[in-house]
PDB file of C-alpha atoms in Angstrom:
ATOM      1  CA  MET H   1     105.308 -34.219  14.734  1.00 35.00           C
ATOM      2  CA  THR H   2     105.277 -32.948  18.287  1.00 35.00           C
ATOM      3  CA  PRO H   3     108.454 -33.028  20.410  1.00 36.00           C
ATOM      4  CA  HIS H   4     107.243 -36.026  22.387  1.00 43.00           C
ATOM      5  CA  SER H   5     105.837 -38.045  19.495  1.00 41.00           C
ATOM      6  CA  GLY H   6     108.862 -40.225  18.733  1.00 44.00           C
ATOM      7  CA  PRO H   7     108.621 -44.012  18.858  1.00 42.00           C
ATOM      8  CA  ASP H   8     108.118 -45.771  22.137  1.00 44.00           C
ATOM      9  CA  ARG H   9     111.284 -47.852  22.458  1.00 41.00           C
ATOM     10  CA  THR H  10     110.567 -49.528  25.789  1.00 44.00           C
ATOM     11  CA  ALA H  11     110.154 -53.294  25.492  1.00 42.00           C
ATOM     12  CA  HIS H  12     108.756 -55.729  28.036  1.00 45.00           C
ATOM     13  CA  PRO H  13     109.271 -59.165  26.458  1.00 47.00           C
ATOM     14  CA  SER H  14     108.868 -60.845  29.837  1.00 50.00           C
ATOM     15  CA  ALA H  15     105.373 -59.475  30.534  1.00 50.00           C
ATOM     16  CA  PRO H  16     103.415 -62.043  32.512  1.00 55.00           C
ATOM     17  CA  GLY H  17     100.816 -64.555  31.442  1.00 75.00           C
ATOM     18  CA  PRO H  18      97.954 -63.393  29.256  1.00 74.00           C
ATOM     19  CA  PHE H  19      99.616 -60.063  28.417  1.00 69.00           C
ATOM     20  CA  ARG H  20     102.902 -61.424  27.072  1.00 66.00           C
ATOM     21  CA  PHE H  21     102.093 -61.569  23.365  1.00 64.00           C
ATOM     22  CA  THR H  22     100.178 -58.307  23.127  1.00 65.00           C
ATOM     23  CA  THR H  23     103.045 -56.603  24.951  1.00 62.00           C
ATOM     24  CA  ILE H  24     105.587 -57.980  22.499  1.00 64.00           C
ATOM     25  CA  ALA H  25     103.360 -57.164  19.505  1.00 57.00           C
ATOM     26  CA  HIS H  26     103.075 -53.514  20.568  1.00 56.00           C
ATOM     27  CA  THR H  27     106.752 -52.949  21.330  1.00 68.00           C
ATOM     28  CA  GLY H  28     107.817 -49.632  19.826  1.00 68.00           C
ATOM     29  CA  ARG H  29     104.249 -48.314  19.516  1.00 65.00           C
ATOM     30  CA  ALA H  30     102.815 -45.561  21.673  1.00 65.00           C
ATOM     31  CA  LEU H  31      99.336 -45.708  20.068  1.00 71.00           C
ATOM     32  CA  LEU H  32      98.055 -49.262  20.234  1.00 74.00           C
ATOM     33  CA  GLY H  33      95.114 -48.944  17.844  1.00 76.00           C
ATOM     34  CA  PRO H  34      94.729 -48.033  14.157  1.00 78.00           C
ATOM     35  CA  LEU H  35      94.938 -44.270  14.720  1.00 81.00           C
ATOM     36  CA  SER H  36      97.671 -41.850  13.708  1.00 85.00           C
ATOM     37  CA  GLU H  37      98.853 -39.074  15.991  1.00 90.00           C
ATOM     38  CA  ALA H  38      97.258 -36.539  13.622  1.00 91.00           C
ATOM     39  CA  SER H  39      93.904 -38.367  13.785  1.00 92.00           C
ATOM     40  CA  VAL H  40      93.970 -38.485  17.582  1.00 91.00           C
ATOM     41  CA  ASP H  41      94.778 -34.777  17.803  1.00 93.00           C
ATOM     42  CA  ALA H  42      92.050 -33.901  15.284  1.00 93.00           C
ATOM     43  CA  LEU H  43      89.441 -35.878  17.227  1.00 92.00           C
ATOM     44  CA  LEU H  44      90.466 -34.347  20.552  1.00 92.00           C
ATOM     45  CA  ALA H  45      90.351 -30.871  19.003  1.00 91.00           C
ATOM     46  CA  ARG H  46      86.608 -31.333  18.425  1.00 90.00           C
ATOM     47  CA  ILE H  47      85.883 -31.794  22.137  1.00 89.00           C
ATOM     48  CA  PRO H  48      85.097 -28.437  23.810  1.00 82.00           C
ATOM     49  CA  ILE H  49      85.660 -29.321  27.456  1.00 74.00           C
ATOM     50  CA  ALA H  50      86.302 -26.450  29.843  1.00 68.00           C
ATOM     51  CA  ALA H  51      89.435 -26.395  31.973  1.00 68.00           C
ATOM     52  CA  GLY H  52      89.245 -28.538  35.068  1.00 72.00           C
ATOM     53  CA  GLY H  53      87.459 -31.473  33.470  1.00 89.00           C
ATOM     54  CA  ARG H  54      88.042 -35.098  34.359  1.00 95.00           C
ATOM     55  CA  VAL H  55      89.012 -37.682  31.738  1.00 96.00           C
ATOM     56  CA  LEU H  56      88.661 -41.475  31.882  1.00 98.00           C
ATOM     57  CA  ASP H  57      90.327 -43.966  29.525  1.00 97.00           C
ATOM     58  CA  VAL H  58      89.200 -47.587  29.859  1.00 97.00           C
ATOM     59  CA  GLY H  59      91.928 -49.879  28.560  1.00 95.00           C
ATOM     60  CA  CYS H  60      94.321 -46.948  28.244  1.00 96.00           C
ATOM     61  CA  GLY H  61      97.254 -49.065  27.073  1.00 93.00           C
ATOM     62  CA  LYS H  62     100.454 -47.038  27.252  1.00 94.00           C
ATOM     63  CA  GLY H  63      98.439 -43.898  27.977  1.00 95.00           C
ATOM     64  CA  GLU H  64      99.217 -41.916  24.836  1.00 95.00           C
ATOM     65  CA  ILE H  65      95.649 -40.882  23.970  1.00 95.00           C
ATOM     66  CA  LEU H  66      94.863 -40.122  27.619  1.00 96.00           C
ATOM     67  CA  VAL H  67      97.997 -38.011  28.053  1.00 97.00           C
ATOM     68  CA  ARG H  68      97.278 -36.136  24.822  1.00 95.00           C
ATOM     69  CA  ALA H  69      93.726 -35.486  26.011  1.00 94.00           C
ATOM     70  CA  LEU H  70      94.987 -33.988  29.262  1.00 95.00           C
ATOM     71  CA  GLU H  71      97.657 -31.949  27.482  1.00 94.00           C
ATOM     72  CA  ARG H  72      94.961 -30.442  25.264  1.00 91.00           C
ATOM     73  CA  LEU H  73      92.028 -30.233  27.665  1.00 89.00           C
ATOM     74  CA  GLY H  74      93.706 -29.873  31.053  1.00 88.00           C
ATOM     75  CA  GLY H  75      92.114 -31.190  34.212  1.00 91.00           C
ATOM     76  CA  THR H  76      92.800 -34.599  35.723  1.00 95.00           C
ATOM     77  CA  GLY H  77      92.493 -38.129  34.464  1.00 97.00           C
ATOM     78  CA  VAL H  78      92.124 -41.787  35.326  1.00 98.00           C
ATOM     79  CA  GLY H  79      93.377 -44.635  33.176  1.00 98.00           C
ATOM     80  CA  VAL H  80      92.371 -48.256  33.685  1.00 98.00           C
ATOM     81  CA  GLU H  81      94.856 -50.809  32.324  1.00 95.00           C
ATOM     82  CA  PRO H  82      95.262 -54.432  33.469  1.00 94.00           C
ATOM     83  CA  ASN H  83      98.538 -55.085  31.614  1.00 93.00           C
ATOM     84  CA  PRO H  84     101.348 -54.308  34.108  1.00 93.00           C
ATOM     85  CA  ALA H  85     103.838 -53.454  31.354  1.00 91.00           C
ATOM     86  CA  PHE H  86     101.471 -51.028  29.641  1.00 93.00           C
ATOM     87  CA  ALA H  87     100.393 -49.506  32.965  1.00 96.00           C
ATOM     88  CA  ALA H  88     104.044 -48.854  33.859  1.00 95.00           C
ATOM     89  CA  GLU H  89     104.636 -47.131  30.522  1.00 95.00           C
ATOM     90  CA  ALA H  90     101.496 -45.032  30.974  1.00 96.00           C
ATOM     91  CA  ARG H  91     102.730 -43.854  34.380  1.00 97.00           C
ATOM     92  CA  ASP H  92     106.129 -43.016  32.919  1.00 96.00           C
ATOM     93  CA  ARG H  93     104.540 -41.101  30.048  1.00 95.00           C
ATOM     94  CA  ALA H  94     102.391 -39.115  32.473  1.00 96.00           C
ATOM     95  CA  ALA H  95     105.378 -38.337  34.716  1.00 96.00           C
ATOM     96  CA  ARG H  96     107.322 -36.944  31.761  1.00 96.00           C
ATOM     97  CA  ARG H  97     104.576 -34.838  30.197  1.00 97.00           C
ATOM     98  CA  LEU H  98     101.938 -33.918  32.791  1.00 96.00           C
ATOM     99  CA  ALA H  99     101.812 -32.043  36.059  1.00 94.00           C
ATOM    100  CA  PRO H 100     102.300 -34.197  39.171  1.00 94.00           C
ATOM    101  CA  ASP H 101      99.172 -35.987  40.404  1.00 93.00           C
ATOM    102  CA  SER H 102      97.126 -35.047  37.345  1.00 95.00           C
ATOM    103  CA  LEU H 103      96.790 -38.652  36.144  1.00 97.00           C
ATOM    104  CA  ARG H 104      96.162 -41.860  38.079  1.00 97.00           C
ATOM    105  CA  ILE H 105      96.630 -45.245  36.434  1.00 98.00           C
ATOM    106  CA  ILE H 106      94.554 -48.045  37.958  1.00 97.00           C
ATOM    107  CA  GLU H 107      96.311 -51.337  37.224  1.00 96.00           C
ATOM    108  CA  ALA H 108      93.265 -53.578  37.212  1.00 95.00           C
ATOM    109  CA  ARG H 109      90.527 -55.030  35.086  1.00 94.00           C
ATOM    110  CA  PHE H 110      87.707 -52.594  34.371  1.00 95.00           C
ATOM    111  CA  GLU H 111      85.199 -54.532  36.492  1.00 94.00           C
ATOM    112  CA  ASP H 112      87.548 -54.259  39.478  1.00 95.00           C
ATOM    113  CA  ALA H 113      88.340 -50.552  39.096  1.00 95.00           C
ATOM    114  CA  ASP H 114      85.427 -49.233  41.234  1.00 92.00           C
ATOM    115  CA  LEU H 115      84.851 -46.066  39.200  1.00 96.00           C
ATOM    116  CA  PRO H 116      82.360 -43.418  40.399  1.00 95.00           C
ATOM    117  CA  ALA H 117      79.209 -42.828  38.373  1.00 96.00           C
ATOM    118  CA  HIS H 118      78.775 -39.664  36.300  1.00 96.00           C
ATOM    119  CA  ALA H 119      82.193 -38.380  37.399  1.00 95.00           C
ATOM    120  CA  PHE H 120      83.896 -37.778  34.035  1.00 96.00           C
ATOM    121  CA  THR H 121      83.536 -35.071  31.416  1.00 95.00           C
ATOM    122  CA  LEU H 122      85.202 -37.254  28.767  1.00 96.00           C
ATOM    123  CA  GLY H 123      85.231 -41.044  28.534  1.00 97.00           C
ATOM    124  CA  ILE H 124      87.646 -42.794  26.166  1.00 97.00           C
ATOM    125  CA  CYS H 125      87.661 -46.415  25.037  1.00 96.00           C
ATOM    126  CA  THR H 126      89.247 -46.835  21.621  1.00 92.00           C
ATOM    127  CA  GLY H 127      90.518 -50.397  21.609  1.00 83.00           C
ATOM    128  CA  SER H 128      89.160 -52.151  24.678  1.00 90.00           C
ATOM    129  CA  LEU H 129      85.417 -52.383  24.272  1.00 92.00           C
ATOM    130  CA  HIS H 130      85.695 -55.990  25.453  1.00 91.00           C
ATOM    131  CA  ALA H 131      86.266 -54.515  28.926  1.00 94.00           C
ATOM    132  CA  PHE H 132      82.565 -53.594  28.925  1.00 96.00           C
ATOM    133  CA  GLY H 133      81.459 -56.672  26.993  1.00 94.00           C
ATOM    134  CA  ASP H 134      80.269 -55.449  23.588  1.00 94.00           C
ATOM    135  CA  TRP H 135      79.247 -52.257  21.808  1.00 95.00           C
ATOM    136  CA  ARG H 136      75.842 -52.026  23.472  1.00 95.00           C
ATOM    137  CA  ALA H 137      77.361 -52.545  26.930  1.00 96.00           C
ATOM    138  CA  THR H 138      80.028 -49.932  26.159  1.00 97.00           C
ATOM    139  CA  LEU H 139      77.407 -47.332  25.282  1.00 97.00           C
ATOM    140  CA  GLU H 140      75.456 -48.112  28.451  1.00 97.00           C
ATOM    141  CA  GLY H 141      78.584 -48.220  30.606  1.00 97.00           C
ATOM    142  CA  MET H 142      79.908 -44.900  29.357  1.00 97.00           C
ATOM    143  CA  SER H 143      76.483 -43.358  29.967  1.00 97.00           C
ATOM    144  CA  ARG H 144      76.857 -44.327  33.615  1.00 97.00           C
ATOM    145  CA  LEU H 145      80.415 -42.998  33.920  1.00 98.00           C
ATOM    146  CA  VAL H 146      80.239 -39.741  31.930  1.00 97.00           C
ATOM    147  CA  ARG H 147      78.423 -36.708  33.287  1.00 94.00           C
ATOM    148  CA  PRO H 148      75.230 -35.501  31.574  1.00 92.00           C
ATOM    149  CA  ALA H 149      76.239 -33.469  28.504  1.00 89.00           C
ATOM    150  CA  GLY H 150      79.679 -35.099  28.686  1.00 93.00           C
ATOM    151  CA  TRP H 151      81.653 -36.540  25.792  1.00 95.00           C
ATOM    152  CA  ALA H 152      82.936 -39.955  24.732  1.00 96.00           C
ATOM    153  CA  LEU H 153      85.651 -40.987  22.282  1.00 95.00           C
ATOM    154  CA  LEU H 154      84.899 -44.608  21.384  1.00 95.00           C
ATOM    155  CA  GLY H 155      86.435 -47.005  18.880  1.00 93.00           C
ATOM    156  CA  PRO H 156      84.167 -49.947  18.035  1.00 93.00           C
ATOM    157  CA  GLY H 157      84.981 -52.422  15.327  1.00 90.00           C
ATOM    158  CA  TYR H 158      82.464 -52.905  12.514  1.00 91.00           C
ATOM    159  CA  TRP H 159      81.928 -55.045   9.428  1.00 92.00           C
ATOM    160  CA  LYS H 160      82.632 -53.358   6.103  1.00 92.00           C
ATOM    161  CA  GLN H 161      80.755 -56.252   4.505  1.00 92.00           C
ATOM    162  CA  THR H 162      78.990 -59.372   5.708  1.00 93.00           C
ATOM    163  CA  PRO H 163      81.786 -61.704   6.797  1.00 91.00           C
ATOM    164  CA  ALA H 164      82.126 -65.055   5.070  1.00 93.00           C
ATOM    165  CA  SER H 165      81.656 -68.148   7.237  1.00 92.00           C
ATOM    166  CA  ASP H 166      85.144 -69.497   6.458  1.00 92.00           C
ATOM    167  CA  TYR H 167      86.650 -66.155   7.496  1.00 91.00           C
ATOM    168  CA  LEU H 168      84.788 -66.260  10.814  1.00 89.00           C
ATOM    169  CA  GLY H 169      85.769 -69.890  11.284  1.00 92.00           C
ATOM    170  CA  SER H 170      89.459 -69.061  10.873  1.00 93.00           C
ATOM    171  CA  PHE H 171      89.492 -67.263  14.227  1.00 87.00           C
ATOM    172  CA  GLY H 172      86.327 -68.465  15.957  1.00 90.00           C
ATOM    173  CA  GLY H 173      84.395 -65.258  15.302  1.00 87.00           C
ATOM    174  CA  ARG H 174      80.653 -64.689  15.062  1.00 91.00           C
ATOM    175  CA  GLU H 175      78.788 -62.448  12.655  1.00 91.00           C
ATOM    176  CA  ASP H 176      76.697 -60.936  15.460  1.00 89.00           C
ATOM    177  CA  GLU H 177      79.681 -59.699  17.484  1.00 89.00           C
ATOM    178  CA  LEU H 178      80.069 -56.692  15.149  1.00 91.00           C
ATOM    179  CA  HIS H 179      77.650 -54.680  13.010  1.00 93.00           C
ATOM    180  CA  SER H 180      77.780 -52.561   9.884  1.00 94.00           C
ATOM    181  CA  LEU H 181      78.924 -48.982  10.347  1.00 94.00           C
ATOM    182  CA  PRO H 182      75.396 -47.524   9.882  1.00 95.00           C
ATOM    183  CA  ALA H 183      74.013 -50.015  12.435  1.00 95.00           C
ATOM    184  CA  THR H 184      76.865 -49.243  14.845  1.00 95.00           C
ATOM    185  CA  LEU H 185      76.145 -45.520  14.672  1.00 95.00           C
ATOM    186  CA  SER H 186      72.402 -46.095  14.929  1.00 96.00           C
ATOM    187  CA  MET H 187      72.899 -48.049  18.147  1.00 95.00           C
ATOM    188  CA  ALA H 188      74.847 -45.120  19.607  1.00 95.00           C
ATOM    189  CA  SER H 189      72.007 -42.741  18.753  1.00 95.00           C
ATOM    190  CA  SER H 190      69.388 -45.089  20.180  1.00 96.00           C
ATOM    191  CA  HIS H 191      71.309 -45.141  23.484  1.00 95.00           C
ATOM    192  CA  GLY H 192      71.053 -41.370  23.777  1.00 93.00           C
ATOM    193  CA  TRP H 193      74.411 -40.355  22.313  1.00 95.00           C
ATOM    194  CA  HIS H 194      74.690 -37.523  19.792  1.00 94.00           C
ATOM    195  CA  ILE H 195      77.334 -38.370  17.184  1.00 94.00           C
ATOM    196  CA  GLU H 196      79.576 -35.350  16.653  1.00 91.00           C
ATOM    197  CA  THR H 197      81.928 -36.985  14.151  1.00 90.00           C
ATOM    198  CA  CYS H 198      82.917 -40.397  12.807  1.00 91.00           C
ATOM    199  CA  HIS H 199      86.485 -41.351  11.890  1.00 89.00           C
ATOM    200  CA  GLU H 200      87.065 -44.571   9.956  1.00 88.00           C
ATOM    201  CA  SER H 201      90.376 -46.393  10.386  1.00 84.00           C
TER     202      SER H 201
END
């Protein structure tokens, strides 16, 4: 455990509108996806970005992965997060652990963030691929945002097995919205990405 890795105890039960329930559900959690702190650190350790890089996290949540990336890699960062409660916690986390002005949180939807093309050495999107649309759109979108020979840390969902129709019907899902893991990785390769490592959660 690192000195700053204790539980996030800030709660925002009065978060507005569409963000209220996800805010309540993630109270007390710094990492909002199915990743441990050790897994995040191990994945970031595989990214050899020189000092002075620029990091983007789309749907950065409370900013924990983005802050850890900047602590390890240095440089500056941009986080995009439409949930006001999460964006506030990300700013607070950055203020406590990073140098002043090294991280900017854009409190907006991804499509309204007006991000420059090919400006980032590392792009992160581990739990918000819906911001792009789907897996294919995420791969294409990150290709436009990350510099040539840059890196991406992405977290798509996938089917471990073909989902049953009654399972899909229970939440209004569709079989074609996710793919098997081999197909998911193959799509990344076909969009010009070289897969350095794969972590299953």
